[in-house]
XYZ file of N, CA and C in Angstrom:
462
model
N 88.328 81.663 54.908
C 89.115 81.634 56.136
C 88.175 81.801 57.335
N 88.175 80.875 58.148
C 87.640 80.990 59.498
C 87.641 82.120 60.226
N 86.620 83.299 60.776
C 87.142 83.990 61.640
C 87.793 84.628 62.861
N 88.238 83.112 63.603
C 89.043 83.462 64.618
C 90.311 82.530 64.359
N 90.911 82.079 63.215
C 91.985 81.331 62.958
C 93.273 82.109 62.774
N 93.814 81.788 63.609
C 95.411 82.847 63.361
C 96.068 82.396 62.018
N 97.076 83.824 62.492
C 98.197 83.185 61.280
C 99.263 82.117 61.602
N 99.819 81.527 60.838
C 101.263 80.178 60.874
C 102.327 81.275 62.476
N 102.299 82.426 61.432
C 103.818 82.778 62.165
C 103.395 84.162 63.242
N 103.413 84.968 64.201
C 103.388 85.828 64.951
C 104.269 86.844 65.890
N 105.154 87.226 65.446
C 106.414 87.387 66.146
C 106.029 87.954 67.942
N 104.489 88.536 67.651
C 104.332 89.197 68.870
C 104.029 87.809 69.938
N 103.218 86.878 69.029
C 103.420 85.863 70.357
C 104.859 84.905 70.344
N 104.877 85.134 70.259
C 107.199 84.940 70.439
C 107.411 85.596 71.551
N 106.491 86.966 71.181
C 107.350 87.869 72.089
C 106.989 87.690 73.839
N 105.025 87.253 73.269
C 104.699 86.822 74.663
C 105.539 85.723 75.838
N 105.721 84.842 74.399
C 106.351 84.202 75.303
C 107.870 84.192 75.847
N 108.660 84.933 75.052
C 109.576 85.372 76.015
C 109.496 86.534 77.052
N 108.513 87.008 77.293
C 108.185 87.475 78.152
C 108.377 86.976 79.365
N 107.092 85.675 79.127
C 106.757 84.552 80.202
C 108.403 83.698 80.408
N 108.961 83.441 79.305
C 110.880 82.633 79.910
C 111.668 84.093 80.950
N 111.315 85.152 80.245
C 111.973 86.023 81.169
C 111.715 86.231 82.566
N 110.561 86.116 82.747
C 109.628 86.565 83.891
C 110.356 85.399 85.494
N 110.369 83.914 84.628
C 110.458 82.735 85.125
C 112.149 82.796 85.287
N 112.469 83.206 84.326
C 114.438 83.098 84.356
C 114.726 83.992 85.936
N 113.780 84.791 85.816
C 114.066 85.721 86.918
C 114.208 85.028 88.596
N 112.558 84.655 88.557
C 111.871 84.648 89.435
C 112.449 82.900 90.170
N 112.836 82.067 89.272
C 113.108 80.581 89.399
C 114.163 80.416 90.265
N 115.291 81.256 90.583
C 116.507 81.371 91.107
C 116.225 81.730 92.614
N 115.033 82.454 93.136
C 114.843 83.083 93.922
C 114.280 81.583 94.838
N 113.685 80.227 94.361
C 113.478 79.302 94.706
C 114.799 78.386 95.036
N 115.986 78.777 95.272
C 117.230 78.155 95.694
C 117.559 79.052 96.882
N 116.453 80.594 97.226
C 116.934 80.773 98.357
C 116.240 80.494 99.427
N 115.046 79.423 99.017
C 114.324 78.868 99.807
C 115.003 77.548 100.424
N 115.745 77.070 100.422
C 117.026 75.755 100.674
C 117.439 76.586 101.976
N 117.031 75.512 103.161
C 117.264 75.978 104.213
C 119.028 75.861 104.544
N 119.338 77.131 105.074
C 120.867 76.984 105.455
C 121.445 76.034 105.755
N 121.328 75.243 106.461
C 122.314 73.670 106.839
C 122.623 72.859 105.193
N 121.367 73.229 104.297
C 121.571 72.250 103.447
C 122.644 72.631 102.180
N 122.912 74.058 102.074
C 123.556 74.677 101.682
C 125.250 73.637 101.800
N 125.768 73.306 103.109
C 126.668 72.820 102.888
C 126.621 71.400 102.313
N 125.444 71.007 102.747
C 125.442 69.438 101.868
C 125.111 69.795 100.206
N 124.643 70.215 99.435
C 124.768 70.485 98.354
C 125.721 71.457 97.620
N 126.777 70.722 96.922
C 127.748 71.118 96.260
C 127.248 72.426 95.345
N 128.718 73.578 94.784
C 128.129 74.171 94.294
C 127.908 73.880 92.352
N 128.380 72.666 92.443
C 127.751 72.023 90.712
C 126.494 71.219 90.891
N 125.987 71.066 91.972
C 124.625 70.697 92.378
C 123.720 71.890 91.864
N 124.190 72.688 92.464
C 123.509 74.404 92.491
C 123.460 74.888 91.267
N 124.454 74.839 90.601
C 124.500 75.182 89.438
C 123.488 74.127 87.932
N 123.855 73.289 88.633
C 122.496 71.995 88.050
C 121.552 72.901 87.781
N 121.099 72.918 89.342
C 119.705 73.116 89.534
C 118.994 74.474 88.837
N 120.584 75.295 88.818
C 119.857 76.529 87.779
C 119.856 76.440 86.824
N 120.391 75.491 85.812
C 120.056 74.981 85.028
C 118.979 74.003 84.293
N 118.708 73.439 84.962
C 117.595 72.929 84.847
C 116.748 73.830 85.190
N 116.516 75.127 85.764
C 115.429 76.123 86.133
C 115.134 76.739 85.003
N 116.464 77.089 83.954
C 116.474 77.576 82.698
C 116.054 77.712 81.897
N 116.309 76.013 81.336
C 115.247 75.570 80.887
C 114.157 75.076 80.949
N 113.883 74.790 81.976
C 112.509 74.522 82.196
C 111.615 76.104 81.989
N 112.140 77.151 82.349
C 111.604 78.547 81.920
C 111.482 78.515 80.442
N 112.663 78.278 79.947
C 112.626 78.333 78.156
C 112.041 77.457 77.755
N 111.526 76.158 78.255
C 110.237 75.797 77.973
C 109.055 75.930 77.751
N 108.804 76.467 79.033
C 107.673 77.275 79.389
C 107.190 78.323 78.284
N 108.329 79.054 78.281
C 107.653 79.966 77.121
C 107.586 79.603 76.291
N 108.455 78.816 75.108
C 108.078 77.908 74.460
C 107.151 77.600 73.987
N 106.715 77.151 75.169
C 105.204 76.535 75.262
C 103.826 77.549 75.006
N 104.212 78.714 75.983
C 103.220 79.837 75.822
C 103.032 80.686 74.393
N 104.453 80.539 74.158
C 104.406 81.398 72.168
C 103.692 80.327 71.645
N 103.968 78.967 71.415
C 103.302 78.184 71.046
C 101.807 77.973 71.113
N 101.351 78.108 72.248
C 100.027 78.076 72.855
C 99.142 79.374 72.120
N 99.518 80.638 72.432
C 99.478 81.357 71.636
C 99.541 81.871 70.122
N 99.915 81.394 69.971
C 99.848 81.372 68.298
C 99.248 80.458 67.333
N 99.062 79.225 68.305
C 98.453 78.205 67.861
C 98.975 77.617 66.258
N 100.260 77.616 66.451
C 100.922 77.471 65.082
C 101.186 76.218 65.237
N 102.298 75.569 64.182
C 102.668 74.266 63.404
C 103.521 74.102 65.305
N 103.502 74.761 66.614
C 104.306 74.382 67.625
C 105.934 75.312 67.556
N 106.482 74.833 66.788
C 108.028 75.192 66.422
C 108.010 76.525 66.564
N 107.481 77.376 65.478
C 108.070 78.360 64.516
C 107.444 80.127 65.949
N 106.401 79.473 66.375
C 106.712 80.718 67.405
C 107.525 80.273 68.799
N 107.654 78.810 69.003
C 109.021 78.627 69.984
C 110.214 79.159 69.241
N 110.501 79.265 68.539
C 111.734 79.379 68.153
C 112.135 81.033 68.553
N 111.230 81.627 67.952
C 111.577 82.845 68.466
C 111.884 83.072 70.397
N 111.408 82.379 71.222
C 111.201 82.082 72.914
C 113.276 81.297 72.495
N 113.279 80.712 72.132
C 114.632 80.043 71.876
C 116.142 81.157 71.681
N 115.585 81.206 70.471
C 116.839 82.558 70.319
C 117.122 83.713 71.038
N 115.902 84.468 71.442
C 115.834 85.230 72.682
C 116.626 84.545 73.812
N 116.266 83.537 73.926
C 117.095 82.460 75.393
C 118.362 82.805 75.144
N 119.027 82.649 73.708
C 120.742 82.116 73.430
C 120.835 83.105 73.315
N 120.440 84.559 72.766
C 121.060 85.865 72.814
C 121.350 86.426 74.520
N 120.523 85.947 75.279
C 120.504 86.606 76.839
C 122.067 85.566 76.965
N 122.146 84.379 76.840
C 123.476 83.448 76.815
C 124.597 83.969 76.469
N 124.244 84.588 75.692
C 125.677 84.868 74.475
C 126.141 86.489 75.020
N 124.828 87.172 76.017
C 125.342 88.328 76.270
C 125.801 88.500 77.544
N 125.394 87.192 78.372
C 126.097 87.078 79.451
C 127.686 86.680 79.633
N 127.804 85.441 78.010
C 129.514 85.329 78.078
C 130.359 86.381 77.913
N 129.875 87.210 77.046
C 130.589 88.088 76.357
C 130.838 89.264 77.872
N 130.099 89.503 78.880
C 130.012 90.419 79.757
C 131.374 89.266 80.820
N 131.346 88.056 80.719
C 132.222 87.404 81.422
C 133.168 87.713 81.034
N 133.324 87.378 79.886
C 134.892 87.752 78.464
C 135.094 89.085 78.357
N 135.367 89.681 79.134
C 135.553 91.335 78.703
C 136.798 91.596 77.302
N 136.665 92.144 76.780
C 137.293 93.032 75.737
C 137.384 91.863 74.361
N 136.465 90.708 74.558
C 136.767 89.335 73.592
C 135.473 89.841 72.893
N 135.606 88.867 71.264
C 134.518 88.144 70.641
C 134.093 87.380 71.267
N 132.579 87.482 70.582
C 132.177 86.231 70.961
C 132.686 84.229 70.725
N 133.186 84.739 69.318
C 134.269 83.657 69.099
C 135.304 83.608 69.667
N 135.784 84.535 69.987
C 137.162 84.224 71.160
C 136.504 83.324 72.346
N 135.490 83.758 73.240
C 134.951 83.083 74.150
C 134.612 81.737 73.729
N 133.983 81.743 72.995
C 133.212 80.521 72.551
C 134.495 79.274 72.363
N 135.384 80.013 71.545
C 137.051 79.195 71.558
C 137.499 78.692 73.172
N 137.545 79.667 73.885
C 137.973 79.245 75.536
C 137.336 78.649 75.874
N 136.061 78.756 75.955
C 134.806 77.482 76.317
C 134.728 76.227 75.846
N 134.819 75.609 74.367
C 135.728 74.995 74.483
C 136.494 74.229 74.434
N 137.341 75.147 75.015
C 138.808 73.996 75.309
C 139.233 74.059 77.196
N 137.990 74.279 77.359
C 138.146 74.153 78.292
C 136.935 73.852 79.398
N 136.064 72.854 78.972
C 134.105 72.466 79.361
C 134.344 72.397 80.352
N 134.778 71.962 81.300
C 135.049 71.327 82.900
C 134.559 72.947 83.795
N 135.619 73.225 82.947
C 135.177 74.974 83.883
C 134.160 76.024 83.815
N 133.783 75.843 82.202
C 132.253 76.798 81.627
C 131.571 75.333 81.383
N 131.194 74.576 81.947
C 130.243 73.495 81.425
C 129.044 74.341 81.369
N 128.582 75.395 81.898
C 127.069 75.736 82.478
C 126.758 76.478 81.532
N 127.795 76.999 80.596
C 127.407 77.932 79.874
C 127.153 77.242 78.071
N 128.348 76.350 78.462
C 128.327 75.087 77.163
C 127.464 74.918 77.093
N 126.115 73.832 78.229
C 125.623 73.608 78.393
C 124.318 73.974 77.576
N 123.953 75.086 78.204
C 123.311 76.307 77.864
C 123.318 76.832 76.335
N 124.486 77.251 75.871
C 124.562 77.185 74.600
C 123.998 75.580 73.626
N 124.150 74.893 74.111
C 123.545 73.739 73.294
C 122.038 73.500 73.279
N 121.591 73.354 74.157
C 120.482 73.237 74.493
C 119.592 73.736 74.642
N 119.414 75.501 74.493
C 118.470 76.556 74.855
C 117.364 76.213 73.712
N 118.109 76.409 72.613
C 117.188 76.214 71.550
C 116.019 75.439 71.367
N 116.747 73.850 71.604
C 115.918 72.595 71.842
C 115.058 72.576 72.524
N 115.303 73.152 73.644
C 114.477 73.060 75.444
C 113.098 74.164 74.690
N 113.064 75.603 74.288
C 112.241 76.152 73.501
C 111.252 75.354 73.153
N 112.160 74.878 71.988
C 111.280 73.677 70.763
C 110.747 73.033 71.501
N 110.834 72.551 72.537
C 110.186 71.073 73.047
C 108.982 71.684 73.527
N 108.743 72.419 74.561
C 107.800 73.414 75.093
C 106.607 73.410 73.893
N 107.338 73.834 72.169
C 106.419 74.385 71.234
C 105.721 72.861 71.112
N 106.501 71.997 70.945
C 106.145 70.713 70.371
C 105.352 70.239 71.388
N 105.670 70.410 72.413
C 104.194 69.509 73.442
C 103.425 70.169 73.332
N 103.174 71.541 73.176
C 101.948 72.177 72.550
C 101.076 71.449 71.572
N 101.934 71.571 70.525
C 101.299 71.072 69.236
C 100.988 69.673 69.640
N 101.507 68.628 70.582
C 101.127 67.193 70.580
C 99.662 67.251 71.197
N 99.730 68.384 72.329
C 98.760 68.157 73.059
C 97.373 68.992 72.039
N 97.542 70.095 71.320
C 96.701 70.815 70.462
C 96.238 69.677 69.622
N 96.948 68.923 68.730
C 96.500 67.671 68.018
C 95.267 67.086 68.761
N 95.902 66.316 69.747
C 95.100 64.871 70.191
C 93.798 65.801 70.774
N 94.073 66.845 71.050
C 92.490 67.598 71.741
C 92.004 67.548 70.413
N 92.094 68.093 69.517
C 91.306 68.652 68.065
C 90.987 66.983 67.590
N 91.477 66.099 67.585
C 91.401 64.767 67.379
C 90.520 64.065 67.668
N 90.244 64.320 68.966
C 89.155 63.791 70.575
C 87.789 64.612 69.886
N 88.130 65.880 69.829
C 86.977 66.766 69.152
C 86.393 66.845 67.969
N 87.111 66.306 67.045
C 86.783 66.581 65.726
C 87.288 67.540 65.148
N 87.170 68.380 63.898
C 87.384 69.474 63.720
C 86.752 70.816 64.068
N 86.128 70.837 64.844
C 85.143 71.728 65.684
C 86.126 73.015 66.337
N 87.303 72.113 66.915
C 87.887 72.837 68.270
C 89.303 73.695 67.342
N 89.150 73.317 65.604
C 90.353 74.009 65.004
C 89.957 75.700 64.550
């Protein structure tokens, strides 16, 4: 075994990188209060809500990307952990919406009713994926470097 070759799996760089989605989940929102006042009325508030969405994930990417980067694994398997972290912060925000419900009760109202929680639907579908993708451009981009290099740079 090589002596600076990690292991496949790392939970602590998971953890880094939800660190780094948390840090960004935070901090990303605070860039919509840079939208100068006038424009506020020209952008709807499902514009707004877009846009924090797409901030989301692009954070849960990010880390994603950084567990990935970090761990220097198969890509996936330390995004995934940056992923589930994402859908548990999801799942604990519905449930704080849904007072005195399951989470399956909510998840039931949601839905049958997308028009009104689309953001959270949304969200629930996709956290995971958005993760993964982060891990996977890792690994595309870790490949074609080690590729370019030889096996030198593994």
């Amino acid at each position: 075994m090589i002596e600076h070759e990690e292991k496949r799996f790392d939970v602590g760089h998971g953890c880094v990188g939800c660190l780094v989605a948390s840090v960004c989940i935070f901090l990303f929102p605070f860039a919509l209060m840079a939208i100068p006042a006038k424009w506020h009325d020209f952008l709807s508030v499902d514009v707004r809500r877009g846009v924090l969405v797409l901030m989301w994930f692009f954070a849960v990417c990010l880390g994603g990307h950084v567990a990935a980067r970090r761990g220097r694994t198969t890509g996936w398997t330390n995004s995934l952990v940056v992923g589930v972290f994402a859908e548990i912060l999801i799942a604990a925000r519905l449930l704080s919406r849904f007072d005195d419900q399951f989470f399956s009760d909510a998840f039931v109202k949601i839905i049958n009713a997308p028009e009104a929680y689309w953001v959270p639907l949304v969200g629930l579908v996709f956290t995971i994926p958005a993760a993964l993708v982060g891990g996977l451009v890792w690994q595309r981009s870790y490949n074609s470097r080690s590729e370019d290099h030889g096996d030198a740079t593994r």
